[in-house]
mmCIF file of C-alpha atoms in Angstrom:
data_model
loop_
_atom_site.group_PDB
_atom_site.id
_atom_site.type_symbol
_atom_site.label_atom_id
_atom_site.label_comp_id
_atom_site.label_asym_id
_atom_site.label_seq_id
_atom_site.Cartn_x
_atom_site.Cartn_y
_atom_site.Cartn_z
ATOM 1 C CA UNK A 472 138.198 135.500 69.001
ATOM 2 C CA UNK A 473 137.751 135.326 72.954
ATOM 3 C CA UNK A 474 135.973 138.259 74.205
ATOM 4 C CA UNK A 475 136.026 139.754 77.647
ATOM 5 C CA UNK A 476 135.288 142.817 79.651
ATOM 6 C CA UNK A 477 138.300 143.893 81.907
ATOM 7 C CA UNK A 478 136.374 146.085 84.149
ATOM 8 C CA UNK A 479 134.131 143.261 85.420
ATOM 9 C CA UNK A 480 136.958 141.944 87.323
ATOM 10 C CA UNK A 481 136.660 144.650 89.460
ATOM 11 C CA UNK A 482 133.058 143.558 90.659
ATOM 12 C CA UNK A 483 134.131 140.008 91.342
ATOM 13 C CA UNK A 484 134.598 138.296 94.668
ATOM 14 C CA UNK A 485 138.201 136.871 95.183
ATOM 15 C CA UNK A 486 136.758 133.189 94.605
ATOM 16 C CA UNK A 487 135.297 134.276 91.389
ATOM 17 C CA UNK A 488 138.196 136.112 90.313
ATOM 18 C CA UNK A 489 140.473 133.170 90.818
ATOM 19 C CA UNK A 490 138.151 130.845 88.865
ATOM 20 C CA UNK A 491 137.744 133.357 86.078
ATOM 21 C CA UNK A 492 141.516 133.819 85.926
ATOM 22 C CA UNK A 493 142.123 129.981 85.633
ATOM 23 C CA UNK A 494 139.716 129.696 83.006
ATOM 24 C CA UNK A 495 141.292 132.309 81.065
ATOM 25 C CA UNK A 496 144.739 130.953 81.639
ATOM 26 C CA UNK A 497 143.618 127.662 80.165
ATOM 27 C CA UNK A 498 142.155 129.498 77.011
ATOM 28 C CA UNK A 499 145.214 131.370 76.581
ATOM 29 C CA UNK A 500 147.433 128.370 76.864
ATOM 30 C CA UNK A 501 145.429 126.416 74.117
ATOM 31 C CA UNK A 502 144.675 129.613 71.958
ATOM 32 C CA UNK A 503 146.265 130.082 68.446
ATOM 33 C CA UNK A 504 146.565 133.862 69.093
ATOM 34 C CA UNK A 505 149.194 135.654 71.216
ATOM 35 C CA UNK A 506 148.017 137.211 74.304
ATOM 36 C CA UNK A 507 149.847 140.213 76.022
ATOM 37 C CA UNK A 508 149.416 142.914 78.571
ATOM 38 C CA UNK A 509 151.393 146.131 78.755
ATOM 39 C CA UNK A 510 151.530 148.754 81.516
ATOM 40 C CA UNK A 511 149.979 152.432 81.095
ATOM 41 C CA UNK A 512 153.049 153.665 79.470
ATOM 42 C CA UNK A 513 153.062 150.922 76.978
ATOM 43 C CA UNK A 514 155.817 148.585 78.030
ATOM 44 C CA UNK A 515 154.694 144.966 77.589
ATOM 45 C CA UNK A 516 154.580 143.188 80.941
ATOM 46 C CA UNK A 517 153.622 139.533 79.757
ATOM 47 C CA UNK A 518 152.920 137.443 76.860
ATOM 48 C CA UNK A 519 151.333 134.066 76.566
ATOM 49 C CA UNK A 520 153.504 130.920 75.647
ATOM 50 C CA UNK A 521 152.568 131.296 71.927
ATOM 51 C CA UNK A 522 154.743 134.185 71.535
ATOM 52 C CA UNK A 523 157.847 132.127 72.685
ATOM 53 C CA UNK A 524 156.878 129.300 70.542
ATOM 54 C CA UNK A 525 156.609 131.526 67.374
ATOM 55 C CA UNK A 526 159.336 133.730 67.801
ATOM 56 C CA UNK A 527 161.844 131.729 69.523
ATOM 57 C CA UNK A 528 162.690 134.373 72.269
ATOM 58 C CA UNK A 529 163.187 133.788 75.614
ATOM 59 C CA UNK A 530 162.231 135.327 78.882
ATOM 60 C CA UNK A 531 162.338 138.976 78.275
ATOM 61 C CA UNK A 532 162.255 138.778 74.471
ATOM 62 C CA UNK A 533 159.229 141.035 74.475
ATOM 63 C CA UNK A 534 159.720 143.020 77.692
ATOM 64 C CA UNK A 535 159.108 146.656 77.379
ATOM 65 C CA UNK A 536 159.947 147.649 73.798
ATOM 66 C CA UNK A 537 162.086 144.749 73.102
ATOM 67 C CA UNK A 538 159.339 143.539 70.700
ATOM 68 C CA UNK A 539 160.565 146.181 68.246
ATOM 69 C CA UNK A 540 163.269 144.072 67.168
ATOM 70 C CA UNK A 541 161.158 141.536 65.822
ATOM 71 C CA UNK A 542 159.328 143.507 63.514
ATOM 72 C CA UNK A 543 159.863 143.906 59.970
ATOM 73 C CA UNK A 544 161.907 147.141 59.278
ATOM 74 C CA UNK A 545 159.259 148.399 56.862
ATOM 75 C CA UNK A 546 156.660 148.011 59.371
ATOM 76 C CA UNK A 547 158.567 149.045 62.489
ATOM 77 C CA UNK A 548 157.716 153.001 61.979
ATOM 78 C CA UNK A 549 153.906 152.846 61.496
ATOM 79 C CA UNK A 550 153.420 150.016 64.218
ATOM 80 C CA UNK A 551 155.449 152.013 66.842
ATOM 81 C CA UNK A 552 153.736 155.225 65.676
ATOM 82 C CA UNK A 553 150.170 153.639 66.157
ATOM 83 C CA UNK A 554 150.980 152.131 69.529
ATOM 84 C CA UNK A 555 152.421 155.316 70.803
ATOM 85 C CA UNK A 556 149.234 157.277 69.724
ATOM 86 C CA UNK A 557 147.015 154.660 71.510
ATOM 87 C CA UNK A 558 149.063 154.774 74.779
ATOM 88 C CA UNK A 559 148.886 158.507 74.449
ATOM 89 C CA UNK A 560 145.271 158.788 73.640
ATOM 90 C CA UNK A 561 143.711 155.623 75.346
ATOM 91 C CA UNK A 562 142.159 154.723 72.185
ATOM 92 C CA UNK A 563 141.913 151.115 71.058
ATOM 93 C CA UNK A 564 145.037 149.797 69.151
ATOM 94 C CA UNK A 565 144.486 147.996 65.687
ATOM 95 C CA UNK A 566 147.565 147.615 63.156
ATOM 96 C CA UNK A 567 148.815 145.089 60.703
ATOM 97 C CA UNK A 568 152.524 144.077 60.693
ATOM 98 C CA UNK A 569 155.207 141.563 59.934
ATOM 99 C CA UNK A 570 156.671 139.647 62.571
ATOM 100 C CA UNK A 571 159.948 137.646 62.540
ATOM 101 C CA UNK A 572 159.459 133.976 63.512
ATOM 102 C CA UNK A 573 161.983 131.626 65.051
ATOM 103 C CA UNK A 574 163.230 130.157 61.489
ATOM 104 C CA UNK A 575 163.816 133.811 60.550
ATOM 105 C CA UNK A 576 160.932 134.041 58.214
ATOM 106 C CA UNK A 577 158.192 136.933 58.457
ATOM 107 C CA UNK A 578 154.531 136.349 58.821
ATOM 108 C CA UNK A 579 151.765 138.910 58.698
ATOM 109 C CA UNK A 580 150.104 139.501 62.011
ATOM 110 C CA UNK A 581 147.185 141.823 63.193
ATOM 111 C CA UNK A 582 147.540 143.226 66.783
ATOM 112 C CA UNK A 583 144.910 144.803 68.704
ATOM 113 C CA UNK A 584 144.755 145.988 72.462
ATOM 114 C CA UNK A 585 142.170 147.646 74.575
ATOM 115 C CA UNK A 586 142.882 149.963 77.768
ATOM 116 C CA UNK A 587 141.335 148.607 81.294
ATOM 117 C CA UNK A 588 140.539 152.140 82.732
ATOM 118 C CA UNK A 589 140.307 152.851 86.641
ATOM 119 C CA UNK A 590 137.344 154.821 88.162
ATOM 120 C CA UNK A 591 139.180 158.181 87.414
ATOM 121 C CA UNK A 592 139.389 157.286 83.545
ATOM 122 C CA UNK A 593 143.162 156.590 83.607
ATOM 123 C CA UNK A 594 144.494 153.513 81.881
ATOM 124 C CA UNK A 595 145.524 150.736 84.366
ATOM 125 C CA UNK A 596 146.774 148.190 81.774
ATOM 126 C CA UNK A 597 146.387 147.189 78.191
ATOM 127 C CA UNK A 598 145.084 143.883 77.124
ATOM 128 C CA UNK A 599 146.248 142.782 73.743
ATOM 129 C CA UNK A 600 146.135 140.082 71.105
ATOM 130 C CA UNK A 601 148.120 139.136 68.078
ATOM 131 C CA UNK A 602 146.791 136.987 65.453
ATOM 132 C CA UNK A 603 148.298 135.323 62.263
ATOM 133 C CA UNK A 604 146.720 136.814 59.316
ATOM 134 C CA UNK A 605 149.566 135.794 56.912
ATOM 135 C CA UNK A 606 147.521 133.321 54.726
ATOM 136 C CA UNK A 607 144.491 135.922 54.314
ATOM 137 C CA UNK A 608 147.058 138.682 53.633
ATOM 138 C CA UNK A 609 148.776 136.505 50.908
ATOM 139 C CA UNK A 610 145.567 135.491 49.443
ATOM 140 C CA UNK A 611 144.222 139.214 49.141
ATOM 141 C CA UNK A 612 147.791 140.376 47.569
ATOM 142 C CA UNK A 613 147.507 137.701 45.106
ATOM 143 C CA UNK A 614 143.735 138.468 44.286
ATOM 144 C CA UNK A 615 144.977 142.254 43.922
ATOM 145 C CA UNK A 616 147.946 141.074 41.601
ATOM 146 C CA UNK A 617 145.803 139.153 39.391
ATOM 147 C CA UNK A 618 143.167 142.120 39.084
ATOM 148 C CA UNK A 619 145.972 144.319 38.242
ATOM 149 C CA UNK A 620 147.151 141.994 35.230
ATOM 150 C CA UNK A 621 143.609 141.547 34.099
ATOM 151 C CA UNK A 622 142.920 145.442 34.079
ATOM 152 C CA UNK A 623 146.171 145.855 32.177
ATOM 153 C CA UNK A 624 145.407 143.555 29.600
ATOM 154 C CA UNK A 625 141.881 144.816 29.431
ATOM 155 C CA UNK A 626 142.682 148.405 29.156
ATOM 156 C CA UNK A 627 145.198 147.873 26.278
ATOM 157 C CA UNK A 628 143.205 145.375 24.111
ATOM 158 C CA UNK A 629 142.296 146.698 20.761
ATOM 159 C CA UNK A 630 138.857 144.642 20.889
ATOM 160 C CA UNK A 631 135.753 146.011 22.603
ATOM 161 C CA UNK A 632 135.675 145.444 26.423
ATOM 162 C CA UNK A 633 134.730 147.292 29.491
ATOM 163 C CA UNK A 634 134.454 146.636 33.224
ATOM 164 C CA UNK A 635 131.430 148.002 35.423
ATOM 165 C CA UNK A 636 131.143 148.316 39.201
ATOM 166 C CA UNK A 637 128.324 147.336 41.396
ATOM 167 C CA UNK A 638 126.574 150.446 40.475
ATOM 168 C CA UNK A 639 127.037 149.812 36.818
ATOM 169 C CA UNK A 640 129.405 152.808 36.438
ATOM 170 C CA UNK A 641 132.483 152.414 33.944
ATOM 171 C CA UNK A 642 135.478 151.165 35.808
ATOM 172 C CA UNK A 643 137.617 150.458 32.933
ATOM 173 C CA UNK A 644 137.294 150.745 29.133
ATOM 174 C CA UNK A 645 139.504 148.958 26.377
ATOM 175 C CA UNK A 646 141.134 150.824 23.640
ATOM 176 C CA UNK A 647 138.595 149.074 21.532
ATOM 177 C CA UNK A 648 135.714 150.455 23.607
ATOM 178 C CA UNK A 649 136.902 154.099 23.623
ATOM 179 C CA UNK A 650 137.134 154.061 20.083
ATOM 180 C CA UNK A 651 133.588 152.724 19.633
ATOM 181 C CA UNK A 652 132.317 155.322 22.281
ATOM 182 C CA UNK A 653 134.374 157.979 20.899
ATOM 183 C CA UNK A 654 132.415 161.352 20.817
ATOM 184 C CA UNK A 655 129.656 160.112 23.451
ATOM 185 C CA UNK A 656 131.162 161.256 26.440
ATOM 186 C CA UNK A 657 131.672 157.539 27.835
ATOM 187 C CA UNK A 658 134.552 157.535 30.378
ATOM 188 C CA UNK A 659 135.382 156.265 33.589
ATOM 189 C CA UNK A 660 132.508 156.965 35.877
ATOM 190 C CA UNK A 661 129.912 157.322 33.318
ATOM 191 C CA UNK A 662 126.739 154.930 34.026
ATOM 192 C CA UNK A 663 125.833 152.391 31.822
ATOM 193 C CA UNK A 664 122.444 153.688 31.148
ATOM 194 C CA UNK A 665 124.065 156.915 30.010
ATOM 195 C CA UNK A 666 126.099 155.118 27.477
ATOM 196 C CA UNK A 667 122.986 152.935 26.249
ATOM 197 C CA UNK A 668 120.830 156.344 26.169
ATOM 198 C CA UNK A 669 123.496 158.061 23.883
ATOM 199 C CA UNK A 670 124.059 155.355 21.805
ATOM 200 C CA UNK A 671 120.598 153.320 21.302
ATOM 201 C CA UNK A 672 116.876 153.711 21.216
ATOM 202 C CA UNK A 673 114.930 153.459 24.488
ATOM 203 C CA UNK A 674 113.544 149.997 23.931
ATOM 204 C CA UNK A 675 116.874 148.431 23.398
ATOM 205 C CA UNK A 676 118.566 150.674 26.057
ATOM 206 C CA UNK A 677 115.947 149.242 28.625
ATOM 207 C CA UNK A 678 116.472 145.637 27.627
ATOM 208 C CA UNK A 679 120.130 146.033 27.551
ATOM 209 C CA UNK A 680 120.423 147.652 31.194
ATOM 210 C CA UNK A 681 118.142 144.747 32.521
ATOM 211 C CA UNK A 682 120.493 142.325 30.993
ATOM 212 C CA UNK A 683 123.530 143.701 32.864
ATOM 213 C CA UNK A 684 121.586 144.137 36.132
ATOM 214 C CA UNK A 685 120.472 140.390 35.811
ATOM 215 C CA UNK A 686 123.909 139.152 35.432
ATOM 216 C CA UNK A 687 125.275 141.163 38.173
ATOM 217 C CA UNK A 688 122.388 139.919 40.527
ATOM 218 C CA UNK A 689 122.427 136.329 39.652
ATOM 219 C CA UNK A 690 126.058 135.693 38.259
ATOM 220 C CA UNK A 691 124.459 133.805 35.295
ATOM 221 C CA UNK A 692 126.559 135.139 32.176
ATOM 222 C CA UNK A 693 124.811 136.295 28.983
ATOM 223 C CA UNK A 694 125.860 136.007 25.202
ATOM 224 C CA UNK A 695 124.090 136.815 22.237
ATOM 225 C CA UNK A 696 124.304 138.520 18.937
ATOM 226 C CA UNK A 697 122.161 141.574 18.134
ATOM 227 C CA UNK A 698 121.590 143.983 15.232
ATOM 228 C CA UNK A 699 120.202 147.433 16.201
ATOM 229 C CA UNK A 700 119.552 150.775 14.756
ATOM 230 C CA UNK A 701 121.898 153.532 16.530
ATOM 231 C CA UNK A 702 120.002 156.573 17.558
ATOM 232 C CA UNK A 703 122.264 158.550 15.164
ATOM 233 C CA UNK A 704 123.720 156.497 12.446
ATOM 234 C CA UNK A 705 123.767 153.197 10.681
ATOM 235 C CA UNK A 706 122.461 149.824 11.847
ATOM 236 C CA UNK A 707 125.186 147.789 13.728
ATOM 237 C CA UNK A 708 125.555 144.407 14.469
ATOM 238 C CA UNK A 709 127.541 142.859 17.513
ATOM 239 C CA UNK A 710 128.459 139.794 19.251
ATOM 240 C CA UNK A 711 128.593 140.330 23.056
ATOM 241 C CA UNK A 712 128.970 138.694 26.139
ATOM 242 C CA UNK A 713 128.478 139.676 29.773
ATOM 243 C CA UNK A 714 129.872 137.959 32.867
ATOM 244 C CA UNK A 715 129.969 138.757 36.634
ATOM 245 C CA UNK A 716 133.498 138.925 38.209
ATOM 246 C CA UNK A 717 134.782 139.589 41.703
ATOM 247 C CA UNK A 718 136.498 142.943 42.034
ATOM 248 C CA UNK A 719 139.670 143.499 44.223
ATOM 249 C CA UNK A 720 137.623 145.475 46.925
ATOM 250 C CA UNK A 721 135.497 142.029 47.192
ATOM 251 C CA UNK A 722 132.337 143.529 45.618
ATOM 252 C CA UNK A 723 130.953 142.234 42.369
ATOM 253 C CA UNK A 724 131.494 143.820 38.905
ATOM 254 C CA UNK A 725 130.356 143.079 35.451
ATOM 255 C CA UNK A 726 132.942 142.804 32.358
ATOM 256 C CA UNK A 727 131.411 142.858 28.791
ATOM 257 C CA UNK A 728 133.270 141.698 25.787
ATOM 258 C CA UNK A 729 131.886 142.971 22.190
ATOM 259 C CA UNK A 730 132.871 142.370 18.604
ATOM 260 C CA UNK A 731 131.705 144.695 15.925
ATOM 261 C CA UNK A 732 130.290 142.436 13.202
ATOM 262 C CA UNK A 733 128.605 145.317 11.155
ATOM 263 C CA UNK A 734 131.405 145.341 8.323
ATOM 264 C CA UNK A 735 131.016 141.720 7.854
ATOM 265 C CA UNK A 736 127.269 141.671 7.733
ATOM 266 C CA UNK A 737 127.235 144.521 5.252
ATOM 267 C CA UNK A 738 129.563 142.606 2.843
ATOM 268 C CA UNK A 739 127.250 139.517 3.161
ATOM 269 C CA UNK A 740 124.332 141.457 2.270
ATOM 270 C CA UNK A 741 126.110 142.790 -0.940
ATOM 271 C CA UNK A 742 127.138 139.334 -2.150
#
């Protein structure tokens, strides 16, 4: 995004100012963002041609507060409220909202504005930019929807599975995992190490923790079958697989699927 300091105009000569404004005008004309200005009271004074191109409105289509008519009804209150707060306090403006285009469709936008203040600290004018973030917003919502579906399927699964965050804390446990860890105090927020210490000898707990940490760091999946003696109880055998995944907040986590083979192994030994 083009960045400039409006206060530096006060220090320019007339020739420098005209040259700067000419460069800025060419940038605004060619830019993909909508540039706009507003008076100290928040009334829009001017917009770049991109506004007319996107919305199909003629002259006066954004003057004052006419821009409100082009906002999605669900976004109008919060957008107007945040703009009013910035105008009242002089703080920078930054809000996401949907804008109606010339074809009647709505696209997500991000509008930002910075005040240009005078020597006495009062706002002389607002300089704003509105950029199209629709594709990014849709990608984020799609990712979030996929994550919700995945978490629902995992949570309701009768098989052993759990999800850890980047700090190796339990974020989600399947019904099968809850049954396996019943009585051990394992729940959302419990650390992987706490579960391992409650269930297995230190040597195996150390090795398992290192495996999970390695998968989280490198992204390389890990799968194995192991048979270990529980701290309190019988020897148990599991097939288990650990994989790194991307969480909805953009950070990495780890998902583990495990299958208890203990009963099968016992039956095999008895044959």
